[in-house]
Tab-separated table of C-alpha atoms in Angstrom:
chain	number	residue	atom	x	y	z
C	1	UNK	CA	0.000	0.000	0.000
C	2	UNK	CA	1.342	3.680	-0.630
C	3	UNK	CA	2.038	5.460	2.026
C	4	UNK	CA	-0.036	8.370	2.679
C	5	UNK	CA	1.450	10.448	5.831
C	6	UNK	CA	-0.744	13.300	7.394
C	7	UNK	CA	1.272	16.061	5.912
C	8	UNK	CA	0.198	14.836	2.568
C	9	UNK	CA	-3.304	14.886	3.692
C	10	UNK	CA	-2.667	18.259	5.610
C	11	UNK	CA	-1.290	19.703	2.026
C	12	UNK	CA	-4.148	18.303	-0.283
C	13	UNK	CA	-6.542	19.468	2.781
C	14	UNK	CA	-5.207	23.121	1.819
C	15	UNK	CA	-4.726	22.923	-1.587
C	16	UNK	CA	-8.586	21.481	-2.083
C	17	UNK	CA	-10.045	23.876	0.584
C	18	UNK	CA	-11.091	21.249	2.578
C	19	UNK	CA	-11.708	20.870	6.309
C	20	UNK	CA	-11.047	16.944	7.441
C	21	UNK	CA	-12.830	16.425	10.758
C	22	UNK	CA	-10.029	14.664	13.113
C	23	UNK	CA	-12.624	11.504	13.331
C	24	UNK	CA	-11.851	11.006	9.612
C	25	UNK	CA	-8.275	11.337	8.889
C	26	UNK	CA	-7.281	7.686	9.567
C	27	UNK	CA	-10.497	6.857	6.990
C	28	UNK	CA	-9.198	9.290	4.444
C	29	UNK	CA	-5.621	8.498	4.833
C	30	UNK	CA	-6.750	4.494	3.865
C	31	UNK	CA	-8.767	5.791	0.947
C	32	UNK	CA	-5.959	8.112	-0.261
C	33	UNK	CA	-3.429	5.022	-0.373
C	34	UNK	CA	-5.865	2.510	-2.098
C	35	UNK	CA	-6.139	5.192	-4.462
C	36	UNK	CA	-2.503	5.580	-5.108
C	37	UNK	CA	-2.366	1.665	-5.483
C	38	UNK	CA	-4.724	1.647	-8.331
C	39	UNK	CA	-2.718	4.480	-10.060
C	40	UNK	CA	0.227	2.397	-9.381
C	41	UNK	CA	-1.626	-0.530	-11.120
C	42	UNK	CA	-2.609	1.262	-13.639
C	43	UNK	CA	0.885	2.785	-14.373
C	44	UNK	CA	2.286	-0.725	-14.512
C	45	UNK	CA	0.460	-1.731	-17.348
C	46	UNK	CA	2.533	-2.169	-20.725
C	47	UNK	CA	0.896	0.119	-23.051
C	48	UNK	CA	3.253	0.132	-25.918
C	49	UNK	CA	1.645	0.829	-28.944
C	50	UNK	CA	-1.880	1.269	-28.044
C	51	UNK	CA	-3.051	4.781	-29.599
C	52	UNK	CA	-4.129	8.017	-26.902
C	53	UNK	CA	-8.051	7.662	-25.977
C	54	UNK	CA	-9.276	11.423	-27.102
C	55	UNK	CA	-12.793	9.958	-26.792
C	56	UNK	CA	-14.372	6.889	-25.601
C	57	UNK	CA	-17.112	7.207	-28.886
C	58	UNK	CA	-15.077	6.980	-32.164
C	59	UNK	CA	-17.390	8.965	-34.185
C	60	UNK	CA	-17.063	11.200	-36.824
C	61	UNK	CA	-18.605	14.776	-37.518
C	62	UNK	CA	-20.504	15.359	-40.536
C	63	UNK	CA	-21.272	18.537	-40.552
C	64	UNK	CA	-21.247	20.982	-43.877
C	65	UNK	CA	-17.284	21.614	-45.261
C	66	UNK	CA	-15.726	24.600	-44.202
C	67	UNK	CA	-16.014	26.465	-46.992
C	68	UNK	CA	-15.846	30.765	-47.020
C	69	UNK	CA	-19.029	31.768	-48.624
C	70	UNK	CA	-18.335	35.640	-50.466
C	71	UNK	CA	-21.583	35.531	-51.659
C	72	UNK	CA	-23.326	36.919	-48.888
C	73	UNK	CA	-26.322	39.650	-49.359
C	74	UNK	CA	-25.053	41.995	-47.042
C	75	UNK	CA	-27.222	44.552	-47.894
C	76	UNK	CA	-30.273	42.404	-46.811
C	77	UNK	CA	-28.498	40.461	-43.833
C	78	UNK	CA	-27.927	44.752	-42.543
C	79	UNK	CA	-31.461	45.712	-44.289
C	80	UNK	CA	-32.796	42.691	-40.826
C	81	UNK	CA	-31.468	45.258	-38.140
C	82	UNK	CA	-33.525	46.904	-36.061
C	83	UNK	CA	-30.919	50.365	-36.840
C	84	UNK	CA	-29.964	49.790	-40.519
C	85	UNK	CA	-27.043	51.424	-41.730
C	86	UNK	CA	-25.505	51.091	-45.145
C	87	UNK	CA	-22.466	49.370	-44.408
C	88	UNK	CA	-22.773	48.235	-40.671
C	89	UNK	CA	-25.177	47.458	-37.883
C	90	UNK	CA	-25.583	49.854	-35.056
C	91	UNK	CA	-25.963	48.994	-31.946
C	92	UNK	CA	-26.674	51.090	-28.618
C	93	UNK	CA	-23.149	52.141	-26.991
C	94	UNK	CA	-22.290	49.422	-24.356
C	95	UNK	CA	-18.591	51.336	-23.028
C	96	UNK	CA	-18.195	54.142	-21.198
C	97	UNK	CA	-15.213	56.898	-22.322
């Protein structure tokens, strides 16, 4: 088993913002170190030539191609604005000088 000593716990106690009641320490110092043993486990394992997980779902998007449009009507898209202008939409100020 890993050994977990209290200044450990103390330190992740700080770092997380969390208060351990006295009552518990022992409990959480057990927990901690079975934790560390499954890491451990899990570190021993011989992963040589097995790809990086990104997602646990291999799937694919199939969405539209990215493709710049320079077609748009922007006279119509800025005609839709509740303020039209002919070459931009106005908008109330929102900053202060």
């Amino acid at each position: 088993m890993s050994k977990v000593t209290h200044e450990m716990l103390d330190r992740l106690a700080m770092l997380t913002r969390l208060e351990i009641p006295e009552d518990k320490r022992e409990s959480y110092l057990e927990d901690f170190a079975r934790m560390l043993d499954f890491v451990d486990q899990l570190s021993a394992i011989d992963t040589t030539g097995v790809a990086p997980l990104v997602h646990p779902i291999e799937e694919t998007v199939t969405g539209a191609p990215d493709v710049p449009v320079t077609d748009a009507d922007t006279q119509g898209i800025l005609a839709q604005s509740p303020a039209p202008d002919p070459n931009y939409f106005r908008v109330p100020k929102v900053m202060k000088k």
